[in-house]
Coordinates of C-alpha atoms in Angstrom, one line a residue:
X6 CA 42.3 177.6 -23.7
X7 CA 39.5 174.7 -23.7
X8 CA 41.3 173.9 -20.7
X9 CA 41.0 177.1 -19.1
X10 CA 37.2 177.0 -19.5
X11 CA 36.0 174.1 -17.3
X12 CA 37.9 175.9 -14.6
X13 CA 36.1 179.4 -14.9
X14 CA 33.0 177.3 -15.0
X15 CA 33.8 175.7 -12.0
X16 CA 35.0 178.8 -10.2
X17 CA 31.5 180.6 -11.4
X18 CA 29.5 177.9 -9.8
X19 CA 31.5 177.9 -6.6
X20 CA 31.2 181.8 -6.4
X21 CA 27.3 182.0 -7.1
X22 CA 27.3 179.0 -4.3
X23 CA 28.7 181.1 -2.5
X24 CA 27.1 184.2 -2.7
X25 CA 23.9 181.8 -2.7
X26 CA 24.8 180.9 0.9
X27 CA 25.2 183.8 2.5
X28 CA 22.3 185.5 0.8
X29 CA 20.4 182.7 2.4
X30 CA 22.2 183.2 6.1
X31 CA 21.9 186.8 5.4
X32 CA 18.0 186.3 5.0
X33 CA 18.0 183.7 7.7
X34 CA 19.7 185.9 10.5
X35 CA 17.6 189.0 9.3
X36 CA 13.7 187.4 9.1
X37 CA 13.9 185.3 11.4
X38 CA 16.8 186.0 14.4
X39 CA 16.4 190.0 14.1
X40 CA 14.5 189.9 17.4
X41 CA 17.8 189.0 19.0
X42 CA 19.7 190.8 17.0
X43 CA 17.7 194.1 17.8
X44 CA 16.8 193.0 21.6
X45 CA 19.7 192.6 24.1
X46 CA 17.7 192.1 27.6
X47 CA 20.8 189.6 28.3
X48 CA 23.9 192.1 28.2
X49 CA 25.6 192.6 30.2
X50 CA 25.7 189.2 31.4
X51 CA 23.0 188.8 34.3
X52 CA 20.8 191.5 33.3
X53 CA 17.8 189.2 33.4
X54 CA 18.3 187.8 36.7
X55 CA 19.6 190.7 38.7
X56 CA 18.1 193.8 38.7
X57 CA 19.0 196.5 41.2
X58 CA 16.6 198.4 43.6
X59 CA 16.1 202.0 43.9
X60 CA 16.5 201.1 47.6
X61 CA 19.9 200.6 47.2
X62 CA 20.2 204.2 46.3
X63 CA 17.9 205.1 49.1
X64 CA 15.2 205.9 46.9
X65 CA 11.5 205.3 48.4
X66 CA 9.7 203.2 45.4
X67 CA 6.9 201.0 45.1
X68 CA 7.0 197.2 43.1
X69 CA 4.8 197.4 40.2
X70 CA 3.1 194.1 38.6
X71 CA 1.0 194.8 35.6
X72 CA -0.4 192.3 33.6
X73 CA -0.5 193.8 29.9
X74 CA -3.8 192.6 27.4
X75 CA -2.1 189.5 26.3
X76 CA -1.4 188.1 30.0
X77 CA 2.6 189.2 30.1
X78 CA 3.0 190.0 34.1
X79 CA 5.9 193.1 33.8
X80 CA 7.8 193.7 37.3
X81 CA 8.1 197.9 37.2
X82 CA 9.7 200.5 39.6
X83 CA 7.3 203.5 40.1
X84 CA 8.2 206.7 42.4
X85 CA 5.5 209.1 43.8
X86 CA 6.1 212.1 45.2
X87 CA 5.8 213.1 48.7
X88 CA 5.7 217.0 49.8
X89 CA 8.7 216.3 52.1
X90 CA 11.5 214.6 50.7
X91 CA 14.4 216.5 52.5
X92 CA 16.1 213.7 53.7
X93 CA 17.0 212.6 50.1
X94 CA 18.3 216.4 49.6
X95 CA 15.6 217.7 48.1
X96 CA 14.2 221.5 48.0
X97 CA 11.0 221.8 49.0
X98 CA 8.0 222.6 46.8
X99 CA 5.8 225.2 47.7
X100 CA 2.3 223.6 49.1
X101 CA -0.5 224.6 51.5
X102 CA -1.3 222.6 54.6
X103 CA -4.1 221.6 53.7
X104 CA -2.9 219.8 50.3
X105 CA -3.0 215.9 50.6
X106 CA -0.1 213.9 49.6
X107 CA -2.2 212.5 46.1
X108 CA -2.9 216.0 45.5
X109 CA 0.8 217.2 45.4
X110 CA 1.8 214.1 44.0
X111 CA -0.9 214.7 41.0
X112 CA 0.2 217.7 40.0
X113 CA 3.8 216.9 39.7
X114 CA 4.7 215.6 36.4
X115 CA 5.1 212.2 35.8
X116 CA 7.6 210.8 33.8
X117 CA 7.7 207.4 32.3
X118 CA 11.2 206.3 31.1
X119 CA 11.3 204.1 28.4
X120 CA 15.2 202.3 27.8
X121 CA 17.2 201.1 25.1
X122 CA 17.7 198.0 23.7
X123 CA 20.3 196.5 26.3
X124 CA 20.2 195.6 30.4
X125 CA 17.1 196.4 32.5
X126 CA 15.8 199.1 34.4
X127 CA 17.8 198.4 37.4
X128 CA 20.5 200.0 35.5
X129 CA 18.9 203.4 35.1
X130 CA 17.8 204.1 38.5
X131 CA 20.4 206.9 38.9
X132 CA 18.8 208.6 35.9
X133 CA 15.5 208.0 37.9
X134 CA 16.7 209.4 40.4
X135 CA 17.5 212.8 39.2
X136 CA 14.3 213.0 38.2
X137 CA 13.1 212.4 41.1
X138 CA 14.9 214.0 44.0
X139 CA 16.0 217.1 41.4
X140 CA 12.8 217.8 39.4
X141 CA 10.6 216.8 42.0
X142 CA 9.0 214.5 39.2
X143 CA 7.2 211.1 39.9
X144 CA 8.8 208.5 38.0
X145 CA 7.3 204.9 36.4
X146 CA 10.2 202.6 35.3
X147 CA 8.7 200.6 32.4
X148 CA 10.5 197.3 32.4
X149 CA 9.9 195.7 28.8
X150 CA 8.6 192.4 28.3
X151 CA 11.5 189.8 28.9
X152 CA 13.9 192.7 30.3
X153 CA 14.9 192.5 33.8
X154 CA 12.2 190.4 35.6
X155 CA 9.6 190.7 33.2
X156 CA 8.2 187.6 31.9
X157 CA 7.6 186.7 28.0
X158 CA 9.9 187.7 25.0
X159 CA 10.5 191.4 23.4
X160 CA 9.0 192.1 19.8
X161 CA 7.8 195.4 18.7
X162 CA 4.1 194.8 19.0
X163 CA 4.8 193.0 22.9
X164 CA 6.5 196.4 23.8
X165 CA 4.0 198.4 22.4
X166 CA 1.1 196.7 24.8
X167 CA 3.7 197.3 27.9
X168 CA 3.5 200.5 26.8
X169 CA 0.1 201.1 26.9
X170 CA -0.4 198.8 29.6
X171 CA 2.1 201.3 31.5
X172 CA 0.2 204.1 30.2
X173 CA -3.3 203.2 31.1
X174 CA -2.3 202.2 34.4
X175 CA -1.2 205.4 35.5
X176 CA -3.9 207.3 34.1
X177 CA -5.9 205.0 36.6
X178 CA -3.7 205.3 39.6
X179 CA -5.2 207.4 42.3
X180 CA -2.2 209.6 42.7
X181 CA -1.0 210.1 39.4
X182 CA -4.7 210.7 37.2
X183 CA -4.2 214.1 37.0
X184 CA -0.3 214.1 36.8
X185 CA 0.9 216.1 33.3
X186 CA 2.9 212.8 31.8
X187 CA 6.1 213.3 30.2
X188 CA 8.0 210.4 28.0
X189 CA 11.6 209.9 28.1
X190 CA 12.8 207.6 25.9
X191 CA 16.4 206.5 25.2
X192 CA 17.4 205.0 21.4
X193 CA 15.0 202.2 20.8
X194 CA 12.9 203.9 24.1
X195 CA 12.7 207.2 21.5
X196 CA 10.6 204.8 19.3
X197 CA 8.7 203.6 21.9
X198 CA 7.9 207.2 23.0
X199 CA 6.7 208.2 19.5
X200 CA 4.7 205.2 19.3
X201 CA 2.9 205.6 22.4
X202 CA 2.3 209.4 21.6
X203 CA 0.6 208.8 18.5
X204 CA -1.7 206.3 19.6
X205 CA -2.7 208.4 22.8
X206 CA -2.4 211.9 21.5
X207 CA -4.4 213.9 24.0
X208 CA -3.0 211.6 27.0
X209 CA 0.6 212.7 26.7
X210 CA 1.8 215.9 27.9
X211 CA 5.3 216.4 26.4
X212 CA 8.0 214.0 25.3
X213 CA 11.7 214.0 25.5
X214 CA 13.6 211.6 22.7
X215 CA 17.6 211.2 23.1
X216 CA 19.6 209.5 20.2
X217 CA 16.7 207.9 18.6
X218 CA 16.2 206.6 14.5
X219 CA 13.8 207.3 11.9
X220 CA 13.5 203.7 11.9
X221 CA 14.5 200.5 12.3
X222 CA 14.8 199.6 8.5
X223 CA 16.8 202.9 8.1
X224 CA 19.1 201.7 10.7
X225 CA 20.2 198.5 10.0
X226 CA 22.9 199.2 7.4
X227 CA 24.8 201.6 9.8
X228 CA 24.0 198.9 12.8
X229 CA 25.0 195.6 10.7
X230 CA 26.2 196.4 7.4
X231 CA 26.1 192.8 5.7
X232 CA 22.3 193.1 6.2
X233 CA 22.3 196.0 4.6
X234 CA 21.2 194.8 1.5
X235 CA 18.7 192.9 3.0
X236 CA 17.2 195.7 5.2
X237 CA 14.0 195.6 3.5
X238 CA 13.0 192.6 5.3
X239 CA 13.0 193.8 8.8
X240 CA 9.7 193.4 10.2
X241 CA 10.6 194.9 13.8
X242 CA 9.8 198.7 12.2
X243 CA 9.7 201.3 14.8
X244 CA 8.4 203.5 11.8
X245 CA 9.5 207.0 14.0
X246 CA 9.4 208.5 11.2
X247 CA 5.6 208.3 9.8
X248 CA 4.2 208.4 13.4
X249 CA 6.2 212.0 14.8
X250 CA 3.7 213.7 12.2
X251 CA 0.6 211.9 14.4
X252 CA 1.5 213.7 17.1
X253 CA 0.0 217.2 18.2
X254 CA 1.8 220.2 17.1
X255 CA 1.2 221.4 20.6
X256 CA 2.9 218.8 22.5
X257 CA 6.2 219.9 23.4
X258 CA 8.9 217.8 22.5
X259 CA 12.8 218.1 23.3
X260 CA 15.2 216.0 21.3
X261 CA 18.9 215.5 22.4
X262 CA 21.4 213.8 20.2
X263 CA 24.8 213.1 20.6
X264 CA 26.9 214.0 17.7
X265 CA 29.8 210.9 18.6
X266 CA 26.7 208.4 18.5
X267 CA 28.0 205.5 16.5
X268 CA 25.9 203.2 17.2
X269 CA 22.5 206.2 15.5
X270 CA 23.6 208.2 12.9
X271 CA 23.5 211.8 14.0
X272 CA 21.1 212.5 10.7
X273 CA 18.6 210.0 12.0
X274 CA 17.8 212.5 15.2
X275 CA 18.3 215.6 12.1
X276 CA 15.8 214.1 10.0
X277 CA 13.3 213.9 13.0
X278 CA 14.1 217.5 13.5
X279 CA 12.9 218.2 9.6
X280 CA 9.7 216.3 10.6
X281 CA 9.0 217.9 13.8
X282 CA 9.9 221.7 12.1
X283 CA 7.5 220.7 9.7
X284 CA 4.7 219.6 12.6
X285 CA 5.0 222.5 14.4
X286 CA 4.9 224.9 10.9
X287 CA 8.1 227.0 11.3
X288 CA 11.6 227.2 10.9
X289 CA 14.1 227.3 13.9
X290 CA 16.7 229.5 15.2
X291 CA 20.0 228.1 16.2
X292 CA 22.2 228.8 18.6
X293 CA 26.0 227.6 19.8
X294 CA 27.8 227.1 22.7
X295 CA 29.7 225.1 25.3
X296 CA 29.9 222.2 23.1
X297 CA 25.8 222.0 22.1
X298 CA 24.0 223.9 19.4
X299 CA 20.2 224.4 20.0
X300 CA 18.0 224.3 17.8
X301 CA 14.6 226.1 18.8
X302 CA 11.2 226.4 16.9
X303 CA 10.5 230.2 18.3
X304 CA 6.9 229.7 19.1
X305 CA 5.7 229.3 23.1
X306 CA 2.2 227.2 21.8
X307 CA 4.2 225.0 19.7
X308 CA 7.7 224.4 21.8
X309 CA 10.0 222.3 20.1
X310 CA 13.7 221.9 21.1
X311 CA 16.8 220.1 19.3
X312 CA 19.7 219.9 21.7
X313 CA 23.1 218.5 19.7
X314 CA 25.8 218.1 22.2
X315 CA 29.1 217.7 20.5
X316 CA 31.4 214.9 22.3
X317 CA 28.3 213.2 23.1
X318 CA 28.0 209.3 22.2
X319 CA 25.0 206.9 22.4
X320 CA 25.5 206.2 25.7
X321 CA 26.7 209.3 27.5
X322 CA 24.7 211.5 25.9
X323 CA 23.5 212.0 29.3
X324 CA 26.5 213.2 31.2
X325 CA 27.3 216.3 29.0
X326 CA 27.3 219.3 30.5
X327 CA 24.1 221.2 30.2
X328 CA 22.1 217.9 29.5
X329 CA 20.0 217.6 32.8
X330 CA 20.0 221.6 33.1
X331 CA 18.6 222.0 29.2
X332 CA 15.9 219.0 30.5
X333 CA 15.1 220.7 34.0
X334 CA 14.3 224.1 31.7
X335 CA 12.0 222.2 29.3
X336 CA 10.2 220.2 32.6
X337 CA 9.6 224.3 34.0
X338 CA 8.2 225.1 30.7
X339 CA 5.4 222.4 31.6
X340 CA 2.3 224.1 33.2
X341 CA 2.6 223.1 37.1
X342 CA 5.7 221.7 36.7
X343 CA 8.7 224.3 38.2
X344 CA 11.4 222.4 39.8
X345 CA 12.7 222.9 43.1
X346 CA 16.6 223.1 42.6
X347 CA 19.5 223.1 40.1
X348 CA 20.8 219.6 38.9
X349 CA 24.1 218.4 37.7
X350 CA 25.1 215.7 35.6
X351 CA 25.2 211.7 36.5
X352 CA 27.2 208.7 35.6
X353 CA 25.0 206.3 33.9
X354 CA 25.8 202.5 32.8
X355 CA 25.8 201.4 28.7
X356 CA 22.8 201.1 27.2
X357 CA 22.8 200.3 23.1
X358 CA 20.0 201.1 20.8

């Protein structure tokens, strides 16, 4: 038996070595590598040096350089629209001769897509484009600090200036001032949406959130388990959750969530729902079929829409049926924003959180 003991100590040490170690790589990987554990502006391979061009779809666009507060330059795609844009198989929008092209363009919405946490814009131009050519919508493609061909590096309080940045600039832009502006943000671009809202309340007219989280915290043990236990110390917070209640009971907002999303927990976009219910001050009515439920707050001044599509994942959320149509109803809901002709579902490349 004495013999025995000197062994159990021994194992006992090696174990709480053990355990020791990968506590400490645990904390290591979590404090201080979670920015590239969260941020994926490399993947797919060549994501931050080729970035495609909306002419390659045949999409007029214009190069946007901003320069955001702390002297990041970001390389952006914007689209404004034009009265005729038949060529690209668009329906025309009803407009009076004498209606300039920044007046039309100006009371179109604009839409600002925010993306998720992987490739660069380049890969969502066909998304832009439906926007575009089928709503009749201009369209500002936000590329994220050290996405694409942005410079610097991403962090939560970087993206947040971009943000801004993005949002100030278009509020400026001769065209676009008096443009209704509508957020549509993807996963981690959900976050960004939220965040942007609730600093700039009055500026945003609705928003559109698919497969977002309540946070980033919240997230981590579904996204990487073995930091589960050390979720605590994430310090990227995309806090959704506290900041959705910021936001104006009158802003519209339209939340889609795929129910086959494993990379966001279907109850992260439910729990939103709870939140925005309790914004707006009413219980929903809900509805099923064709492989969605909706779930509708029934009150025209305070529109709020949950969308859950059943074989929908994280990314292809967006090519269910009755996706585009269930956004191209909520964009006609806008004031001055009808759309011009039906749309149909896209393919779109991966995307992650």
């Amino acid at each position: 038996m004495s013999g025995l003991l000197p062994s159990i100590e021994s194992f006992a040490k090696g174990a709480f070595a053990t355990t020791a170690g990968l506590g400490t790589v645990c904390f290591s990987l979590l404090f201080f590598g979670q920015n590239f554990l969260i941020y994926l502006p490399a993947y797919p391979p060549g994501s931050r040096t080729a970035v495609a061009s909306p002419g390659d779809h045949g999409l007029p666009y214009q190069d946007v350089e901003l320069r955001t507060s702390d002297n990041i330059k970001l390389r952006c795609y914007m689209f404004v629209q034009r009265k005729d844009i038949s060529q690209l198989g668009a329906l025309d929008v009803e407009s009076s001769e004498d209606e300039t092209e920044e007046q039309f363009s100006s009371r179109r919405p604009t839409v600002m897509m925010f993306h998720g946490n992987g490739g660069n814009i380049g890969h969502r131009i066909a998304l832009a484009k439906i926007f575009y050519v089928k709503m009749r919508c201009n369209v500002f493609m936000l590329s994220y600090r050290g996405y694409g061909l942005s410079e610097g590096s991403p962090s939560e309080k970087g993206i947040q200036l971009d943000a801004q940045c993005a949002l100030d600039y278009i509020q400026n832009h001769p065209s676009l001032a008096g443009s209704p502006i509508v957020l549509y943000g993807q996963s981690i671009g959900g976050a960004v949406s939220i965040d942007l809202t609730s600093r700039n309340p009055h500026a945003v007219r609705a928003l559109i959130l698919e497969n977002t989280f309540l946070s980033l915290p919240r997230l981590v043990p579904n996204a990487f388990p073995i930091l589960g236990p050390v979720s605590f110390l994430c310090h990227q917070k995309w806090d959704s959750a506290s900041k959705i209640s910021l936001i104006p009971p009158t802003t519209p907002i339209l939340m889609l969530s795929g129910l086959q999303d494993e990379v966001v927990p279907p109850e992260h976009m439910r729990s939103l729902w709870e939140l925005v219910q309790a914004r707006t001050g009413g219980p929903s009515r809900s509805e099923s079929s064709g492989g969605k439920t909706v779930h509708q707050v029934p009150s025209a001044s305070r529109y709020a829409q949950f969308v859950e599509f059943e074989h929908g994942a994280h990314n292809d959320t967006c090519v269910q049926p009755d996706y585009w149509t269930t956004i191209d109803k909520f964009i006609k809901s806008l004031d001055g924003s009808r759309s011009a002709s039906p749309v149909s579902p896209t393919s779109s490349s991966s995307e992650s959180s």
